[in-house]
XYZ file of C-alpha atoms in Angstrom:
660
model
C 62.844 76.857 67.084
C 63.643 76.463 70.695
C 60.506 73.154 70.053
C 57.982 73.644 71.938
C 60.939 74.259 73.484
C 62.044 75.381 77.916
C 62.548 75.267 81.783
C 60.387 72.923 83.513
C 62.374 72.582 86.604
C 61.161 72.234 90.045
C 58.017 70.331 89.421
C 59.071 67.638 91.797
C 58.644 70.240 94.497
C 55.007 70.257 93.514
C 55.094 66.581 94.402
C 56.364 67.614 97.757
C 53.371 69.869 98.470
C 50.808 67.430 97.062
C 52.636 64.589 98.656
C 52.888 65.901 102.215
C 50.242 68.589 102.590
C 47.386 66.198 103.594
C 49.422 65.070 106.606
C 49.122 68.456 108.346
C 46.365 67.317 110.705
C 47.121 63.596 110.593
C 48.410 61.552 113.533
C 50.397 58.372 113.382
C 48.731 54.983 113.837
C 50.186 51.895 115.404
C 52.690 49.891 113.433
C 51.198 47.083 111.412
C 53.799 44.371 111.240
C 53.255 42.412 108.057
C 53.990 38.730 108.623
C 55.091 38.176 105.038
C 57.203 41.334 104.853
C 60.120 42.193 107.128
C 59.473 45.906 106.534
C 57.551 47.935 109.089
C 54.584 50.017 107.960
C 53.005 53.154 109.451
C 49.591 54.349 108.277
C 48.957 58.081 108.823
C 45.241 58.506 109.458
C 42.894 60.963 111.139
C 41.003 58.099 112.805
C 43.951 56.535 114.623
C 46.186 58.096 117.255
C 48.384 55.764 119.274
C 51.967 55.886 120.552
C 54.604 54.121 118.502
C 57.051 51.783 120.160
C 60.344 50.468 118.847
C 59.773 48.354 115.786
C 61.819 45.558 117.365
C 59.390 45.129 120.264
C 56.050 43.287 120.028
C 53.131 45.524 119.155
C 49.957 43.489 119.599
C 49.784 41.098 122.532
C 46.272 39.755 121.872
C 44.176 38.841 118.886
C 41.303 41.224 119.721
C 43.567 44.288 119.808
C 45.108 43.262 116.557
C 41.730 42.692 114.956
C 40.480 46.115 116.104
C 43.540 47.741 114.606
C 43.088 46.044 111.249
C 39.383 46.886 111.197
C 40.143 50.536 111.950
C 42.803 50.636 109.293
C 40.473 49.231 106.646
C 37.814 51.735 107.638
C 40.305 54.551 107.492
C 41.345 53.516 103.999
C 37.763 53.444 102.834
C 36.890 56.806 104.328
C 40.254 58.552 103.879
C 41.671 57.868 100.424
C 44.365 60.470 101.124
C 46.132 58.143 103.604
C 49.916 58.311 103.789
C 51.936 55.125 104.321
C 55.499 54.689 105.625
C 57.525 51.481 105.350
C 61.071 50.939 106.628
C 63.397 48.381 108.190
C 63.174 50.088 111.583
C 60.850 52.683 113.134
C 60.534 54.303 116.535
C 59.095 57.350 118.302
C 60.816 59.485 120.943
C 59.153 62.628 122.366
C 56.707 62.951 119.468
C 59.454 62.526 116.874
C 59.157 59.605 114.439
C 62.379 57.949 113.269
C 62.397 55.637 110.220
C 65.637 53.993 109.144
C 66.688 51.692 106.335
C 64.881 51.369 103.002
C 62.340 54.018 103.941
C 59.376 54.124 101.555
C 56.585 56.706 101.838
C 53.564 56.522 99.521
C 50.562 58.784 98.995
C 48.019 58.341 96.183
C 50.591 56.316 94.295
C 53.254 58.993 94.660
C 56.403 57.555 96.147
C 59.327 58.797 98.254
C 62.282 56.570 99.096
C 65.188 57.426 101.388
C 67.744 55.901 103.753
C 66.454 57.877 106.751
C 63.328 59.877 107.588
C 62.516 62.014 110.660
C 59.115 63.560 111.347
C 58.593 66.003 114.216
C 54.856 65.800 114.988
C 54.843 68.815 117.337
C 56.555 71.182 114.915
C 55.195 69.383 111.822
C 58.603 69.185 110.215
C 60.006 66.423 108.039
C 63.611 65.644 107.154
C 64.850 62.942 104.785
C 68.466 62.076 103.989
C 70.419 59.584 101.952
C 69.591 58.392 98.424
C 66.232 60.150 98.250
C 64.061 59.263 95.266
C 60.761 60.980 94.409
C 58.509 59.257 91.877
C 55.322 60.683 90.325
C 54.279 58.620 87.341
C 56.665 59.639 84.564
C 58.457 62.196 86.778
C 61.522 61.043 88.708
C 63.923 62.927 90.980
C 66.996 62.035 93.043
C 67.854 64.256 96.038
C 70.578 64.014 98.689
C 68.610 65.867 101.413
C 65.052 67.118 101.843
C 63.595 69.292 104.616
C 60.147 70.903 104.912
C 58.019 72.582 107.577
C 54.234 72.380 107.292
C 53.837 75.387 109.612
C 56.088 77.882 107.815
C 55.624 76.077 104.469
C 59.342 76.456 103.871
C 62.040 73.949 103.041
C 64.756 72.952 100.631
C 66.112 70.115 98.487
C 69.819 69.547 97.862
C 71.721 68.018 94.934
C 68.677 67.491 92.742
C 68.812 65.386 89.579
C 65.638 64.718 87.650
C 63.955 63.496 84.520
C 60.580 65.054 83.725
C 57.914 64.431 81.113
C 56.147 67.699 80.353
C 53.389 65.935 78.457
C 52.096 64.297 81.659
C 53.537 66.576 84.307
C 50.432 68.406 85.507
C 48.367 65.196 85.511
C 51.091 63.286 87.383
C 51.148 65.945 90.079
C 47.444 65.462 90.796
C 46.501 61.945 89.672
C 46.159 58.738 91.669
C 48.241 56.232 89.739
C 49.369 52.762 90.751
C 52.707 52.306 92.507
C 55.718 51.500 90.359
C 57.533 48.248 90.970
C 61.157 48.195 92.063
C 62.468 47.080 88.667
C 60.808 49.995 86.851
C 62.118 52.487 89.421
C 65.614 51.045 89.049
C 65.455 51.505 85.271
C 64.166 55.059 85.617
C 67.053 55.950 87.918
C 69.430 55.565 84.968
C 68.971 59.191 83.907
C 71.414 58.966 81.033
C 70.129 56.176 78.828
C 72.170 53.753 76.753
C 69.606 53.850 73.922
C 66.777 56.273 73.124
C 63.956 56.737 70.618
C 63.307 60.005 68.824
C 59.939 61.702 69.514
C 59.314 63.681 66.295
C 57.743 67.120 66.562
C 57.899 67.512 70.321
C 60.311 67.390 73.248
C 58.596 65.571 76.115
C 61.483 64.432 78.307
C 64.131 66.594 79.954
C 67.090 65.928 82.215
C 67.909 68.622 84.743
C 70.355 69.281 87.551
C 70.544 71.856 90.323
C 72.478 72.202 93.592
C 69.596 73.518 95.674
C 65.895 74.280 95.479
C 64.371 76.538 98.117
C 60.646 76.195 98.890
C 58.570 79.086 100.234
C 54.842 78.397 100.099
C 53.779 78.044 96.467
C 57.104 79.402 95.204
C 60.311 77.475 94.516
C 63.622 79.012 93.595
C 66.988 77.877 92.277
C 70.014 80.025 91.547
C 70.995 77.874 88.587
C 69.412 74.848 86.936
C 70.725 72.955 83.927
C 68.400 71.260 81.413
C 69.166 68.903 78.540
C 66.898 67.326 75.939
C 69.548 64.707 75.129
C 68.970 61.626 77.298
C 72.212 59.998 76.122
C 74.480 62.814 77.306
C 74.282 66.538 77.883
C 77.517 67.554 76.159
C 76.014 68.428 72.766
C 73.587 71.025 74.051
C 72.188 72.146 77.385
C 70.382 75.111 78.842
C 71.608 76.913 81.941
C 68.653 78.692 83.570
C 69.615 81.373 86.104
C 67.539 82.777 88.989
C 64.705 80.389 88.251
C 61.413 80.923 90.093
C 58.444 78.560 89.824
C 55.002 79.504 91.142
C 52.161 76.972 91.432
C 48.805 78.380 90.349
C 45.746 76.096 90.041
C 46.387 73.756 87.081
C 49.497 75.469 85.795
C 53.033 76.403 86.766
C 54.476 79.863 86.129
C 58.193 80.323 85.488
C 60.465 83.335 85.714
C 64.202 83.648 85.182
C 66.986 86.100 84.419
C 69.462 85.835 81.558
C 70.055 82.230 80.507
C 72.543 80.448 78.277
C 72.309 77.886 75.520
C 75.566 75.922 75.754
C 76.877 74.005 72.719
C 79.479 71.251 73.086
C 80.381 72.805 76.480
C 82.355 75.432 74.552
C 80.025 78.049 73.074
C 77.441 79.879 75.208
C 74.677 81.949 73.639
C 72.539 84.115 75.951
C 68.757 84.015 75.666
C 65.799 85.185 77.706
C 62.683 83.282 78.710
C 60.744 86.015 80.446
C 57.550 84.743 82.059
C 56.391 81.347 80.851
C 53.507 79.059 81.825
C 53.332 75.271 81.770
C 49.800 73.904 81.339
C 48.357 70.433 80.841
C 49.178 70.593 77.152
C 52.859 70.281 78.089
C 53.752 73.167 75.793
C 56.105 75.508 77.555
C 59.659 75.763 76.301
C 60.108 78.392 73.624
C 63.764 78.307 72.652
C 63.662 81.112 70.166
C 66.527 83.436 70.952
C 65.308 86.913 71.886
C 67.925 88.393 69.575
C 66.706 88.096 66.000
C 69.079 88.664 63.085
C 67.351 88.360 59.719
C 67.108 89.474 56.116
C 63.894 90.804 54.530
C 64.286 92.939 51.439
C 60.725 93.731 50.368
C 59.458 95.202 53.643
C 62.670 96.029 55.521
C 65.205 96.820 52.765
C 67.607 94.084 53.820
C 69.350 93.123 57.041
C 67.788 93.914 60.407
C 68.278 93.030 64.059
C 65.549 92.667 66.663
C 65.333 92.115 70.415
C 62.284 90.527 72.016
C 61.153 91.894 75.375
C 60.001 89.696 78.213
C 56.367 88.666 77.826
C 53.902 91.020 79.495
C 50.871 89.609 81.311
C 47.851 91.666 80.314
C 44.858 89.974 81.963
C 43.096 86.614 82.122
C 46.128 84.683 80.860
C 46.650 87.017 77.891
C 50.302 87.654 77.077
C 51.833 90.467 74.996
C 55.157 89.931 73.188
C 57.027 92.887 71.687
C 60.044 92.889 69.378
C 61.463 96.274 68.350
C 63.810 96.051 65.374
C 66.589 98.175 63.952
C 66.735 98.097 60.138
C 70.468 98.022 59.548
C 70.617 98.138 55.759
C 67.920 100.805 55.410
C 69.797 103.056 57.850
C 73.085 102.601 55.959
C 71.551 103.315 52.538
C 69.628 106.371 53.706
C 66.655 105.532 51.496
C 63.979 102.837 51.171
C 62.476 100.786 48.326
C 59.809 99.160 50.508
C 56.916 101.583 49.915
C 54.824 102.897 47.050
C 54.759 106.555 46.142
C 52.895 108.737 48.616
C 49.117 108.753 48.081
C 49.397 105.966 45.465
C 47.451 102.693 45.645
C 49.094 99.928 47.674
C 49.130 97.777 44.533
C 51.382 100.277 42.747
C 55.035 99.522 42.183
C 57.418 100.301 45.009
C 59.622 103.340 44.478
C 62.753 104.824 45.995
C 61.884 107.198 48.841
C 63.892 109.281 51.275
C 64.022 108.098 54.855
C 63.834 109.816 58.202
C 65.187 108.597 61.533
C 61.842 106.896 62.332
C 62.145 104.750 59.200
C 65.145 102.946 60.690
C 62.974 101.171 63.262
C 60.244 98.526 63.069
C 58.035 96.809 65.630
C 56.533 93.327 65.731
C 53.965 92.422 68.396
C 51.852 89.421 69.277
C 49.003 88.885 71.737
C 47.964 85.373 72.773
C 45.372 84.115 75.198
C 42.298 81.942 75.785
C 38.691 83.042 75.489
C 36.760 80.248 77.201
C 37.690 77.195 75.098
C 38.988 79.255 72.156
C 42.557 80.412 71.489
C 43.054 83.995 70.305
C 46.209 85.157 68.525
C 46.836 88.672 67.175
C 49.951 89.566 65.165
C 50.947 93.109 64.190
C 53.938 94.207 62.116
C 54.959 97.826 61.683
C 57.831 98.152 59.190
C 58.496 101.812 59.917
C 57.782 104.086 62.874
C 57.264 106.990 60.477
C 53.533 107.609 60.790
C 53.409 109.266 57.368
C 54.042 105.778 55.997
C 51.725 104.020 58.471
C 49.089 102.775 55.926
C 51.856 101.112 53.883
C 54.017 99.954 56.797
C 51.331 98.323 58.954
C 50.340 94.647 58.619
C 47.865 92.795 60.828
C 46.526 89.254 61.302
C 44.237 87.752 63.949
C 42.837 84.254 64.462
C 40.359 82.711 66.903
C 40.522 78.908 66.839
C 39.659 75.731 68.707
C 39.545 71.981 68.158
C 36.112 70.441 67.593
C 34.653 66.966 67.020
C 33.042 66.646 63.600
C 32.217 63.535 61.543
C 33.900 61.278 64.124
C 37.249 63.080 63.861
C 39.147 66.096 65.212
C 38.957 69.346 63.239
C 40.275 72.850 63.759
C 37.649 75.565 63.522
C 38.874 79.129 63.125
C 37.771 82.689 62.391
C 40.347 85.131 61.082
C 40.938 88.683 59.923
C 43.835 90.140 57.914
C 45.082 93.542 56.794
C 47.894 93.898 54.243
C 49.125 90.349 53.644
C 51.712 89.483 50.988
C 51.300 86.224 49.040
C 53.806 84.672 46.625
C 52.042 82.958 43.705
C 54.666 81.265 41.544
C 55.145 82.801 38.107
C 52.667 85.583 38.901
C 54.984 86.755 41.667
C 53.986 88.765 44.700
C 50.306 89.614 45.231
C 48.686 91.807 47.849
C 45.636 91.069 50.005
C 44.495 94.431 51.308
C 41.974 93.152 53.858
C 39.756 90.199 54.578
C 37.869 88.194 57.157
C 36.460 84.679 57.109
C 36.230 81.237 58.625
C 37.976 77.886 58.040
C 37.320 74.293 59.019
C 40.244 71.957 58.444
C 41.869 68.730 59.567
C 45.169 66.967 58.969
C 45.996 63.284 59.438
C 49.220 61.314 59.115
C 49.375 57.526 59.304
C 51.123 54.412 57.965
C 49.415 51.434 56.292
C 51.469 48.377 55.231
C 54.618 50.494 55.213
C 53.026 53.223 53.084
C 53.244 56.682 54.699
C 50.165 58.814 54.141
C 49.439 62.477 54.899
C 46.004 63.965 54.305
C 44.704 67.527 54.498
C 41.127 68.742 54.054
C 39.875 72.335 54.314
C 36.642 74.292 53.832
C 36.670 78.087 53.808
C 34.509 81.143 53.270
C 35.855 84.700 53.312
C 35.157 88.258 52.251
C 38.351 89.591 50.654
C 39.636 92.850 49.190
C 42.732 92.136 47.139
C 44.644 92.877 43.943
C 42.641 91.850 40.875
C 43.946 89.154 38.530
C 44.399 91.220 35.374
C 44.715 94.764 36.752
C 46.365 96.651 39.605
C 42.977 97.623 40.997
C 41.680 96.457 44.360
C 38.638 94.217 44.156
C 36.233 93.045 46.870
C 34.539 89.669 46.545
C 33.157 86.823 48.611
C 35.202 83.637 48.140
C 34.423 80.050 49.078
C 36.729 77.092 48.597
C 37.137 73.358 49.145
C 40.651 71.875 49.159
C 41.937 68.309 49.565
C 45.420 66.810 49.348
C 46.894 63.350 49.888
C 50.637 62.636 49.890
C 51.868 59.031 49.926
C 55.287 57.375 50.025
C 55.534 53.844 48.586
C 58.712 51.916 49.479
C 60.272 50.186 46.466
C 63.679 49.018 47.628
C 64.169 49.939 51.247
C 66.729 49.011 53.838
C 65.071 49.521 57.201
C 67.417 50.087 60.156
C 67.845 47.038 62.360
C 66.394 49.019 65.253
C 64.708 52.386 65.667
C 66.696 53.378 68.747
C 70.069 55.130 68.722
C 73.041 55.168 71.070
C 75.891 57.581 71.734
C 77.642 56.570 68.488
C 75.016 58.584 66.577
C 76.576 62.055 66.690
C 74.728 63.745 63.830
C 71.176 62.351 63.644
C 68.353 61.785 66.173
C 67.235 58.494 64.586
C 68.682 55.895 62.184
C 68.496 56.612 58.460
C 65.978 54.599 56.446
C 67.778 54.125 53.138
C 66.557 53.116 49.718
C 64.274 54.040 46.858
C 60.651 55.074 47.211
C 57.964 56.546 44.986
C 56.173 59.653 46.203
C 52.689 60.463 44.947
C 50.625 63.604 45.380
C 46.929 64.186 44.790
C 45.379 67.651 45.100
C 41.897 68.904 44.336
C 40.586 72.472 44.615
C 37.307 74.162 43.903
C 36.892 77.924 44.463
C 33.835 80.051 43.745
C 33.311 83.810 43.907
C 30.429 86.173 44.575
C 30.375 87.485 41.005
C 29.777 83.992 39.609
C 33.358 83.177 38.589
C 34.948 79.909 39.686
C 38.136 77.937 39.207
C 39.052 74.331 39.918
C 41.841 71.868 39.348
C 42.800 68.266 39.860
C 46.538 67.837 40.377
C 48.532 64.609 40.114
C 52.193 64.037 40.897
C 54.500 61.008 40.957
C 58.258 60.789 41.317
C 61.221 58.988 42.925
C 63.052 59.688 46.172
C 66.476 58.160 46.796
C 68.253 58.151 50.162
C 71.661 56.588 50.807
C 74.316 56.840 53.491
C 74.163 56.504 57.285
C 75.204 60.036 58.337
C 77.719 58.549 60.789
C 81.000 59.015 58.916
C 82.551 62.460 58.516
C 82.286 63.021 54.766
C 79.519 62.502 52.196
C 77.753 59.803 54.232
C 74.219 61.046 53.552
C 72.424 62.076 50.368
C 68.740 62.613 49.660
C 67.382 63.357 46.168
C 63.683 63.793 45.415
C 61.964 64.627 42.091
C 58.201 65.136 41.863
C 56.609 66.226 38.553
C 53.143 67.687 39.204
C 50.457 68.358 36.595
C 47.195 70.303 37.067
C 44.049 69.751 35.052
C 42.448 73.139 35.604
C 39.659 75.317 34.365
C 38.083 78.672 35.192
C 39.677 81.797 36.631
C 39.902 83.610 39.917
C 38.961 87.252 40.314
C 42.158 87.728 42.388
C 45.846 87.514 41.573
C 46.965 85.879 44.830
C 45.090 82.570 44.248
C 44.960 82.352 40.434
C 45.903 78.887 39.164
C 48.623 79.514 36.585
C 51.282 76.836 35.997
C 50.085 73.532 34.542
C 53.291 71.519 34.924
C 55.966 71.953 37.579
C 58.831 69.876 38.960
C 59.599 69.854 42.691
C 63.307 69.207 43.319
C 64.840 68.484 46.741
C 68.527 67.807 47.382
C 70.181 67.306 50.796
C 73.880 66.473 51.092
C 76.168 65.973 54.049
C 79.390 67.832 53.314
C 81.642 67.311 56.317
C 80.788 66.133 59.812
C 77.632 67.919 60.980
C 77.565 70.297 57.969
C 74.699 69.578 55.592
C 73.474 71.503 52.544
C 69.686 71.526 52.010
C 67.937 72.878 48.941
C 64.436 72.912 47.482
C 63.023 74.435 44.306
C 59.951 74.413 42.071
C 60.868 74.409 38.377
C 58.264 75.796 35.969
C 57.764 73.471 32.979
C 54.606 75.098 31.597
C 55.504 75.603 27.940
C 53.516 78.807 27.289
C 54.697 80.533 30.458
C 57.142 83.446 30.352
C 59.037 81.773 33.209
C 59.386 78.425 31.429
C 62.501 76.563 32.605
C 63.028 78.831 35.622
C 62.585 78.262 39.332
C 59.439 80.002 40.553
C 60.094 79.276 44.219
C 63.158 78.053 46.094
C 64.936 77.819 49.422
C 68.531 76.982 50.293
C 70.088 76.479 53.713
C 73.416 75.495 55.246
C 72.893 73.587 58.495
C 74.954 72.348 61.408
C 73.143 69.109 62.316
C 73.731 67.137 65.525
C 71.853 64.396 67.342
C 70.115 66.702 69.798
C 69.887 69.989 67.851
C 70.117 71.612 64.419
C 71.220 75.114 63.505
C 70.905 76.649 60.039
C 71.157 79.769 57.895
C 68.599 79.951 55.074
C 67.642 82.211 52.189
C 64.548 82.321 49.938
C 65.482 84.166 46.702
C 61.978 84.757 45.380
C 60.578 86.315 48.537
C 63.967 87.981 49.177
C 64.001 86.872 52.792
C 66.240 84.782 55.001
C 67.258 84.163 58.548
C 68.548 81.751 61.147
C 66.770 78.569 62.193
C 67.288 76.493 65.315
C 65.548 73.380 66.610
C 65.955 70.790 69.348
C 65.085 67.095 69.051
C 63.180 65.083 71.634
C 63.795 61.550 72.936
C 62.274 58.931 75.182
């Protein structure tokens, strides 16, 4: 959904503050004319204060004066690492105003500003740059037609701003001392719209943006309208128009606010969405493109179709944020009754029955609280599927998790503590099971890598929890301590593959973010589980799977130019039993089936199902889990409508693709 997904606009203004702020108390030194370079250089230093003559006139008339200047400059560099340097074809000073003309280059801690002309008023501490302005901060690059800033009032503006930003390195680039870029690299970066790009799976790191004007007022920057695009080839497929954007610098983060915004598809269809208050930190995670309007289908808890509207995030305290989404349950209100609850005063494991509704039953509320506790991340989710407090015990669901990344056995693991109240679990042929309450801890890690063309994905987890849940053979609730060890390894072995000639794509790729790797491969799956319980019971299994995957087509023509078929039989050698229904190992043999087919242009049908082939099962030959979706797939985004028959739920999905 709108991944990681986002409004990182005026960061280059942060450059401006970092870039120029140290010059508040600095005076200009004499011009050092480099014999091997026709450019003129000015070093801004606290230790030197001399008048500047025209750059065309001689500066040093004797060797001793020149030597003293160079010695002072070297000393200043050693003692003042925050020195600012100006180079240009021509420089002069008139009445305490410095004029630099032609190929002006200003550097500070590796940060770079280039312009045709630069004027600095020393008395009023005001700077003005015009003509082909370029600001460079590591991976951040901005072009501006005019820049003006006052160090006294701390106000200024930038006009006609075009930029490319990398959110992964943004905060570091604003504060780090990196080496200067050479002219060739800068020239390549200035080509904002690339001829070829590489997909960055799982995350959008680079964004193009445009705005007519940015106003600076202290630590706050504002723009009436800024346009962002994740597509570095062109911005016609999808772009985000952010209105009334405000950016506030705060320590090692940037805070963003905006009014109603629009997601624009193909420059024809505009969908409004709200960002609320967002924060960009060093992690680079900021953009959340999930539309605040939520249209979905959930039959078991909400009786069918519903619509929700997310409020702007609310800052609680210490970087904790509260998100609220009230929902109107459309189908429940039209029917006038509900099938989502058990009979009054019955056990929660009882069968759901038809019950009359009141006005309060037509509304639901989802909420989420997120925030850091020292080096831990806390997340609390609450779902209330009716505002009728007579149904509160049945309508309320809760989940909380406290997690952080740790180093263990020379690798990165995620350590977490969690608590749950009323969680539904789908367990294949056994159907829906209920966890009434529980709390516990997990330690897990996940790795993905490639060896000799073989793709590997590994997952390892240890867990211990105290759980109250529906018993395996009865409807009674049972409390037991559970421990488990789980391991899985998925591998893809290429058999007859046709690798694309190159990994990059150009503008001819309308429907996909990267070239299709076609051919036949063999997928394997290994799973191992051991679970033990407080009462002495245990269950374990070793699961093995092997099956083909066939991909053909390029997804570049309009009809039937892409097909993916995957079959994976999976067999479990198991023993023992669980005390609970939700984790009981039941099916011995299953068949995972995946089928994706381009239909016409960007329209693609995706389907997945698990077929039960356990001979003594009552569901033999039937799908015990499945999902089907119809997607509109383009190079820079994908939109889909999906439905999961067994959980009786569905909704709308949306994602953006990243490039570099």
